[in-house]
Amino acid sequence: MKNAVILYALTFFFSYANAQNSTVTNGTDYLKLIPGSEQSAFKRVEISSDIDTTWNRWKERGYNFGFNPRITPMYTTVNGILSTPYMIQVRGNENERNRKRWGYHVFEGYAKDDKSRITMLVNKHIEDEKPVAELYYYSTVYNHDEPAYNWFKIGSDVRQHSFLFSRDKAVFYGSLKMTNALTLGNIGRDNLLVEKPTADAETNYAEDAKHVNYEALKNSENGTIFYDKDHNIVVIKINGKWMKLAVEALPKGVNYSF
């Protein structure tokens, strides 16, 4: 009886929508009640859209980029606030690359220009021998160069407070407390590249990173510090000049087991 009432309500809703908009077909074809398991009397709801390569939105980069319209259903829109007392979940399946952008993107939120976006993706890359979840704020440039990435702020929405992150820079307005060791950048000649590579930064990431190192040191401010691995010294920029940081051997009787 309960399921019959639910189905009747859904049918009424879509019949009403059809009466208000002649382009809407029988809604029950796209909203289904499916058994929770074999022989189960309990149901779950599934909403689906058709595959239509002629859909006008597929002509827009923000919609088609990373999808194959020949096997990807059109976007399903909820004209209202989506709220749940549980959670929102994005999962892969046997056809994952056409259920998420490229099989990686699990969230996108667009700014008022309808081009800049916050993006979260998983397992696009392997770094330091582990899969990576990535979060960034992409601009309207639409490439992988540094200007294509805006600041992603964590901590608050107060200007000149909290912590900013972009493609190759981070600005910490707040204090930083380390509960473990701090390792300086070990930089030598083989980690630097004067000229920016012409290839895309995504495909030529290793060489591009070397140029980022060079630009960071070249344009560094007073107080910048790093470890020069070619000469085994710690250097710091003071009054616009690189200087060796004086160090001493450990005092007598001081030693570590590691």
PDB file of N, CA and C in Angstrom, residues 108-178:
ATOM      1  N   GLU A 108      32.213  19.647  -8.997  1.00  0.00           N
ATOM      2  CA  GLU A 108      32.541  20.917  -9.655  1.00  0.00           C
ATOM      3  C   GLU A 108      31.533  21.969  -9.208  1.00  0.00           C
ATOM      4  N   GLY A 109      32.019  23.125  -8.808  1.00  0.00           N
ATOM      5  CA  GLY A 109      31.156  24.239  -8.426  1.00  0.00           C
ATOM      6  C   GLY A 109      31.594  25.475  -9.183  1.00  0.00           C
ATOM      7  N   TYR A 110      30.695  26.051  -9.987  1.00  0.00           N
ATOM      8  CA  TYR A 110      31.052  27.150 -10.877  1.00  0.00           C
ATOM      9  C   TYR A 110      30.826  28.515 -10.237  1.00  0.00           C
ATOM     10  N   ALA A 111      31.729  29.464 -10.552  1.00  0.00           N
ATOM     11  CA  ALA A 111      31.618  30.842 -10.078  1.00  0.00           C
ATOM     12  C   ALA A 111      30.599  31.597 -10.934  1.00  0.00           C
ATOM     13  N   LYS A 112      30.372  32.871 -10.616  1.00  0.00           N
ATOM     14  CA  LYS A 112      29.335  33.637 -11.298  1.00  0.00           C
ATOM     15  C   LYS A 112      29.652  33.894 -12.768  1.00  0.00           C
ATOM     16  N   ASP A 113      30.928  33.731 -13.190  1.00  0.00           N
ATOM     17  CA  ASP A 113      31.249  33.868 -14.610  1.00  0.00           C
ATOM     18  C   ASP A 113      30.886  32.619 -15.401  1.00  0.00           C
ATOM     19  N   ASP A 114      30.452  31.556 -14.707  1.00  0.00           N
ATOM     20  CA  ASP A 114      30.037  30.284 -15.293  1.00  0.00           C
ATOM     21  C   ASP A 114      31.176  29.568 -16.019  1.00  0.00           C
ATOM     22  N   LYS A 115      32.422  29.950 -15.705  1.00  0.00           N
ATOM     23  CA  LYS A 115      33.587  29.294 -16.305  1.00  0.00           C
ATOM     24  C   LYS A 115      34.592  28.875 -15.229  1.00  0.00           C
ATOM     25  N   SER A 116      34.910  29.798 -14.321  1.00  0.00           N
ATOM     26  CA  SER A 116      35.810  29.451 -13.221  1.00  0.00           C
ATOM     27  C   SER A 116      35.124  28.433 -12.331  1.00  0.00           C
ATOM     28  N   ARG A 117      35.881  27.489 -11.809  1.00  0.00           N
ATOM     29  CA  ARG A 117      35.233  26.441 -11.031  1.00  0.00           C
ATOM     30  C   ARG A 117      36.144  25.853  -9.958  1.00  0.00           C
ATOM     31  N   ILE A 118      35.533  25.431  -8.882  1.00  0.00           N
ATOM     32  CA  ILE A 118      36.200  24.597  -7.886  1.00  0.00           C
ATOM     33  C   ILE A 118      36.061  23.147  -8.355  1.00  0.00           C
ATOM     34  N   THR A 119      37.136  22.419  -8.328  1.00  0.00           N
ATOM     35  CA  THR A 119      37.113  21.028  -8.789  1.00  0.00           C
ATOM     36  C   THR A 119      37.750  20.108  -7.758  1.00  0.00           C
ATOM     37  N   MET A 120      37.101  18.986  -7.527  1.00  0.00           N
ATOM     38  CA  MET A 120      37.693  17.923  -6.717  1.00  0.00           C
ATOM     39  C   MET A 120      37.744  16.659  -7.560  1.00  0.00           C
ATOM     40  N   LEU A 121      38.894  16.007  -7.579  1.00  0.00           N
ATOM     41  CA  LEU A 121      39.024  14.772  -8.344  1.00  0.00           C
ATOM     42  C   LEU A 121      39.864  13.760  -7.584  1.00  0.00           C
ATOM     43  N   VAL A 122      39.709  12.507  -7.945  1.00  0.00           N
ATOM     44  CA  VAL A 122      40.436  11.437  -7.258  1.00  0.00           C
ATOM     45  C   VAL A 122      41.118  10.519  -8.269  1.00  0.00           C
ATOM     46  N   ASN A 123      42.330  10.115  -7.903  1.00  0.00           N
ATOM     47  CA  ASN A 123      43.090   9.094  -8.633  1.00  0.00           C
ATOM     48  C   ASN A 123      43.417   9.467 -10.079  1.00  0.00           C
ATOM     49  N   LYS A 124      43.550  10.758 -10.362  1.00  0.00           N
ATOM     50  CA  LYS A 124      44.045  11.141 -11.677  1.00  0.00           C
ATOM     51  C   LYS A 124      45.549  10.876 -11.767  1.00  0.00           C
ATOM     52  N   HIS A 125      46.238  11.046 -10.645  1.00  0.00           N
ATOM     53  CA  HIS A 125      47.685  10.901 -10.617  1.00  0.00           C
ATOM     54  C   HIS A 125      48.153   9.968  -9.505  1.00  0.00           C
ATOM     55  N   ILE A 126      49.340   9.447  -9.683  1.00  0.00           N
ATOM     56  CA  ILE A 126      50.070   8.742  -8.637  1.00  0.00           C
ATOM     57  C   ILE A 126      51.296   9.585  -8.329  1.00  0.00           C
ATOM     58  N   GLU A 127      51.455   9.988  -7.075  1.00  0.00           N
ATOM     59  CA  GLU A 127      52.630  10.773  -6.683  1.00  0.00           C
ATOM     60  C   GLU A 127      53.204  10.182  -5.405  1.00  0.00           C
ATOM     61  N   ASP A 128      54.530  10.088  -5.356  1.00  0.00           N
ATOM     62  CA  ASP A 128      55.208   9.459  -4.220  1.00  0.00           C
ATOM     63  C   ASP A 128      54.602   8.095  -3.913  1.00  0.00           C
ATOM     64  N   GLU A 129      54.274   7.357  -4.975  1.00  0.00           N
ATOM     65  CA  GLU A 129      53.817   5.969  -4.911  1.00  0.00           C
ATOM     66  C   GLU A 129      52.425   5.801  -4.298  1.00  0.00           C
ATOM     67  N   LYS A 130      51.636   6.904  -4.256  1.00  0.00           N
ATOM     68  CA  LYS A 130      50.274   6.798  -3.724  1.00  0.00           C
ATOM     69  C   LYS A 130      49.288   7.540  -4.626  1.00  0.00           C
ATOM     70  N   PRO A 131      48.041   7.026  -4.748  1.00  0.00           N
ATOM     71  CA  PRO A 131      47.010   7.759  -5.489  1.00  0.00           C
ATOM     72  C   PRO A 131      46.719   9.087  -4.794  1.00  0.00           C
ATOM     73  N   VAL A 132      46.308  10.085  -5.599  1.00  0.00           N
ATOM     74  CA  VAL A 132      46.140  11.434  -5.089  1.00  0.00           C
ATOM     75  C   VAL A 132      44.700  11.919  -5.263  1.00  0.00           C
ATOM     76  N   ALA A 133      44.148  12.561  -4.218  1.00  0.00           N
ATOM     77  CA  ALA A 133      42.909  13.325  -4.330  1.00  0.00           C
ATOM     78  C   ALA A 133      43.320  14.791  -4.454  1.00  0.00           C
ATOM     79  N   GLU A 134      42.743  15.501  -5.414  1.00  0.00           N
ATOM     80  CA  GLU A 134      43.183  16.865  -5.700  1.00  0.00           C
ATOM     81  C   GLU A 134      42.013  17.844  -5.625  1.00  0.00           C
ATOM     82  N   LEU A 135      42.303  19.064  -5.160  1.00  0.00           N
ATOM     83  CA  LEU A 135      41.302  20.101  -5.007  1.00  0.00           C
ATOM     84  C   LEU A 135      41.907  21.424  -5.451  1.00  0.00           C
ATOM     85  N   TYR A 136      41.225  22.108  -6.365  1.00  0.00           N
ATOM     86  CA  TYR A 136      41.783  23.369  -6.860  1.00  0.00           C
ATOM     87  C   TYR A 136      40.675  24.285  -7.378  1.00  0.00           C
ATOM     88  N   TYR A 137      41.045  25.560  -7.574  1.00  0.00           N
ATOM     89  CA  TYR A 137      40.119  26.554  -8.112  1.00  0.00           C
ATOM     90  C   TYR A 137      40.663  26.973  -9.472  1.00  0.00           C
ATOM     91  N   TYR A 138      39.999  26.518 -10.515  1.00  0.00           N
ATOM     92  CA  TYR A 138      40.453  26.713 -11.894  1.00  0.00           C
ATOM     93  C   TYR A 138      39.871  27.998 -12.467  1.00  0.00           C
ATOM     94  N   SER A 139      40.688  28.743 -13.212  1.00  0.00           N
ATOM     95  CA  SER A 139      40.238  30.015 -13.785  1.00  0.00           C
ATOM     96  C   SER A 139      39.719  29.819 -15.209  1.00  0.00           C
ATOM     97  N   THR A 140      39.620  30.902 -15.957  1.00  0.00           N
ATOM     98  CA  THR A 140      39.066  30.847 -17.313  1.00  0.00           C
ATOM     99  C   THR A 140      40.125  30.636 -18.378  1.00  0.00           C
ATOM    100  N   VAL A 141      41.399  30.480 -17.988  1.00  0.00           N
ATOM    101  CA  VAL A 141      42.479  30.351 -18.972  1.00  0.00           C
ATOM    102  C   VAL A 141      42.392  29.021 -19.713  1.00  0.00           C
ATOM    103  N   TYR A 142      41.964  27.970 -19.014  1.00  0.00           N
ATOM    104  CA  TYR A 142      41.796  26.633 -19.600  1.00  0.00           C
ATOM    105  C   TYR A 142      43.089  26.044 -20.168  1.00  0.00           C
ATOM    106  N   ASN A 143      44.146  26.080 -19.358  1.00  0.00           N
ATOM    107  CA  ASN A 143      45.347  25.302 -19.662  1.00  0.00           C
ATOM    108  C   ASN A 143      45.972  24.911 -18.326  1.00  0.00           C
ATOM    109  N   HIS A 144      47.201  24.411 -18.331  1.00  0.00           N
ATOM    110  CA  HIS A 144      47.814  23.953 -17.090  1.00  0.00           C
ATOM    111  C   HIS A 144      48.899  24.883 -16.579  1.00  0.00           C
ATOM    112  N   ASP A 145      48.987  26.102 -17.142  1.00  0.00           N
ATOM    113  CA  ASP A 145      49.978  27.063 -16.679  1.00  0.00           C
ATOM    114  C   ASP A 145      49.564  27.652 -15.337  1.00  0.00           C
ATOM    115  N   GLU A 146      50.501  28.284 -14.666  1.00  0.00           N
ATOM    116  CA  GLU A 146      50.252  28.831 -13.336  1.00  0.00           C
ATOM    117  C   GLU A 146      49.086  29.817 -13.288  1.00  0.00           C
ATOM    118  N   PRO A 147      48.932  30.722 -14.296  1.00  0.00           N
ATOM    119  CA  PRO A 147      47.815  31.675 -14.239  1.00  0.00           C
ATOM    120  C   PRO A 147      46.433  31.017 -14.329  1.00  0.00           C
ATOM    121  N   ALA A 148      46.370  29.761 -14.705  1.00  0.00           N
ATOM    122  CA  ALA A 148      45.085  29.081 -14.842  1.00  0.00           C
ATOM    123  C   ALA A 148      44.484  28.697 -13.487  1.00  0.00           C
ATOM    124  N   TYR A 149      45.252  28.872 -12.411  1.00  0.00           N
ATOM    125  CA  TYR A 149      44.791  28.439 -11.099  1.00  0.00           C
ATOM    126  C   TYR A 149      44.664  29.622 -10.142  1.00  0.00           C
ATOM    127  N   ASN A 150      43.452  29.844  -9.648  1.00  0.00           N
ATOM    128  CA  ASN A 150      43.208  30.887  -8.663  1.00  0.00           C
ATOM    129  C   ASN A 150      43.627  30.405  -7.280  1.00  0.00           C
ATOM    130  N   TRP A 151      43.450  31.258  -6.297  1.00  0.00           N
ATOM    131  CA  TRP A 151      43.733  30.862  -4.920  1.00  0.00           C
ATOM    132  C   TRP A 151      42.591  30.002  -4.367  1.00  0.00           C
ATOM    133  N   PHE A 152      42.946  28.964  -3.658  1.00  0.00           N
ATOM    134  CA  PHE A 152      41.973  28.168  -2.898  1.00  0.00           C
ATOM    135  C   PHE A 152      42.257  28.448  -1.429  1.00  0.00           C
ATOM    136  N   LYS A 153      41.276  29.023  -0.740  1.00  0.00           N
ATOM    137  CA  LYS A 153      41.489  29.479   0.632  1.00  0.00           C
ATOM    138  C   LYS A 153      40.898  28.505   1.639  1.00  0.00           C
ATOM    139  N   ILE A 154      41.658  28.226   2.700  1.00  0.00           N
ATOM    140  CA  ILE A 154      41.215  27.324   3.760  1.00  0.00           C
ATOM    141  C   ILE A 154      41.346  28.043   5.105  1.00  0.00           C
ATOM    142  N   GLY A 155      40.305  28.025   5.893  1.00  0.00           N
ATOM    143  CA  GLY A 155      40.362  28.592   7.231  1.00  0.00           C
ATOM    144  C   GLY A 155      39.267  29.595   7.510  1.00  0.00           C
ATOM    145  N   SER A 156      39.036  30.540   6.579  1.00  0.00           N
ATOM    146  CA  SER A 156      37.979  31.531   6.769  1.00  0.00           C
ATOM    147  C   SER A 156      37.770  32.298   5.476  1.00  0.00           C
ATOM    148  N   ASP A 157      36.788  33.224   5.478  1.00  0.00           N
ATOM    149  CA  ASP A 157      36.554  34.081   4.324  1.00  0.00           C
ATOM    150  C   ASP A 157      36.981  35.521   4.613  1.00  0.00           C
ATOM    151  N   VAL A 158      37.875  35.708   5.591  1.00  0.00           N
ATOM    152  CA  VAL A 158      38.380  37.030   5.946  1.00  0.00           C
ATOM    153  C   VAL A 158      39.653  37.309   5.156  1.00  0.00           C
ATOM    154  N   ARG A 159      39.709  38.448   4.480  1.00  0.00           N
ATOM    155  CA  ARG A 159      40.887  38.774   3.679  1.00  0.00           C
ATOM    156  C   ARG A 159      42.137  38.943   4.542  1.00  0.00           C
ATOM    157  N   GLN A 160      43.273  38.490   3.996  1.00  0.00           N
ATOM    158  CA  GLN A 160      44.573  38.539   4.665  1.00  0.00           C
ATOM    159  C   GLN A 160      44.571  37.770   5.987  1.00  0.00           C
ATOM    160  N   HIS A 161      43.775  36.726   6.030  1.00  0.00           N
ATOM    161  CA  HIS A 161      43.772  35.780   7.138  1.00  0.00           C
ATOM    162  C   HIS A 161      43.712  34.375   6.539  1.00  0.00           C
ATOM    163  N   SER A 162      44.010  33.383   7.332  1.00  0.00           N
ATOM    164  CA  SER A 162      43.923  31.981   6.912  1.00  0.00           C
ATOM    165  C   SER A 162      45.039  31.599   5.940  1.00  0.00           C
ATOM    166  N   PHE A 163      44.743  30.663   5.022  1.00  0.00           N
ATOM    167  CA  PHE A 163      45.806  30.043   4.225  1.00  0.00           C
ATOM    168  C   PHE A 163      45.375  29.917   2.766  1.00  0.00           C
ATOM    169  N   LEU A 164      46.196  30.445   1.866  1.00  0.00           N
ATOM    170  CA  LEU A 164      45.906  30.430   0.437  1.00  0.00           C
ATOM    171  C   LEU A 164      46.776  29.402  -0.278  1.00  0.00           C
ATOM    172  N   PHE A 165      46.175  28.689  -1.249  1.00  0.00           N
ATOM    173  CA  PHE A 165      46.922  27.710  -2.031  1.00  0.00           C
ATOM    174  C   PHE A 165      46.608  27.904  -3.512  1.00  0.00           C
ATOM    175  N   SER A 166      47.628  27.852  -4.355  1.00  0.00           N
ATOM    176  CA  SER A 166      47.441  27.880  -5.797  1.00  0.00           C
ATOM    177  C   SER A 166      48.285  26.772  -6.407  1.00  0.00           C
ATOM    178  N   ARG A 167      48.599  26.862  -7.716  1.00  0.00           N
ATOM    179  CA  ARG A 167      49.300  25.750  -8.349  1.00  0.00           C
ATOM    180  C   ARG A 167      50.688  25.529  -7.765  1.00  0.00           C
ATOM    181  N   ASP A 168      51.462  26.600  -7.621  1.00  0.00           N
ATOM    182  CA  ASP A 168      52.845  26.466  -7.159  1.00  0.00           C
ATOM    183  C   ASP A 168      53.177  27.371  -5.979  1.00  0.00           C
ATOM    184  N   LYS A 169      52.158  27.975  -5.375  1.00  0.00           N
ATOM    185  CA  LYS A 169      52.416  28.892  -4.270  1.00  0.00           C
ATOM    186  C   LYS A 169      51.429  28.637  -3.138  1.00  0.00           C
ATOM    187  N   ALA A 170      51.865  28.971  -1.945  1.00  0.00           N
ATOM    188  CA  ALA A 170      50.986  28.951  -0.780  1.00  0.00           C
ATOM    189  C   ALA A 170      51.339  30.160   0.074  1.00  0.00           C
ATOM    190  N   VAL A 171      50.331  30.851   0.572  1.00  0.00           N
ATOM    191  CA  VAL A 171      50.533  32.000   1.450  1.00  0.00           C
ATOM    192  C   VAL A 171      49.829  31.695   2.771  1.00  0.00           C
ATOM    193  N   PHE A 172      50.616  31.678   3.840  1.00  0.00           N
ATOM    194  CA  PHE A 172      50.071  31.424   5.174  1.00  0.00           C
ATOM    195  C   PHE A 172      50.000  32.748   5.917  1.00  0.00           C
ATOM    196  N   TYR A 173      48.782  33.276   6.108  1.00  0.00           N
ATOM    197  CA  TYR A 173      48.614  34.496   6.889  1.00  0.00           C
ATOM    198  C   TYR A 173      48.648  34.181   8.385  1.00  0.00           C
ATOM    199  N   GLY A 174      48.309  32.955   8.724  1.00  0.00           N
ATOM    200  CA  GLY A 174      48.304  32.560  10.123  1.00  0.00           C
ATOM    201  C   GLY A 174      49.622  31.932  10.531  1.00  0.00           C
ATOM    202  N   SER A 175      49.760  31.649  11.813  1.00  0.00           N
ATOM    203  CA  SER A 175      50.972  31.017  12.314  1.00  0.00           C
ATOM    204  C   SER A 175      50.998  29.552  11.914  1.00  0.00           C
ATOM    205  N   LEU A 176      52.184  28.981  11.918  1.00  0.00           N
ATOM    206  CA  LEU A 176      52.365  27.578  11.542  1.00  0.00           C
ATOM    207  C   LEU A 176      53.074  26.861  12.673  1.00  0.00           C
ATOM    208  N   LYS A 177      52.457  25.810  13.176  1.00  0.00           N
ATOM    209  CA  LYS A 177      53.054  25.017  14.239  1.00  0.00           C
ATOM    210  C   LYS A 177      53.354  23.628  13.715  1.00  0.00           C
ATOM    211  N   MET A 178      54.614  23.239  13.793  1.00  0.00           N
ATOM    212  CA  MET A 178      55.022  21.924  13.331  1.00  0.00           C
ATOM    213  C   MET A 178      55.084  20.967  14.512  1.00  0.00           C
TER     214      MET A 178
END
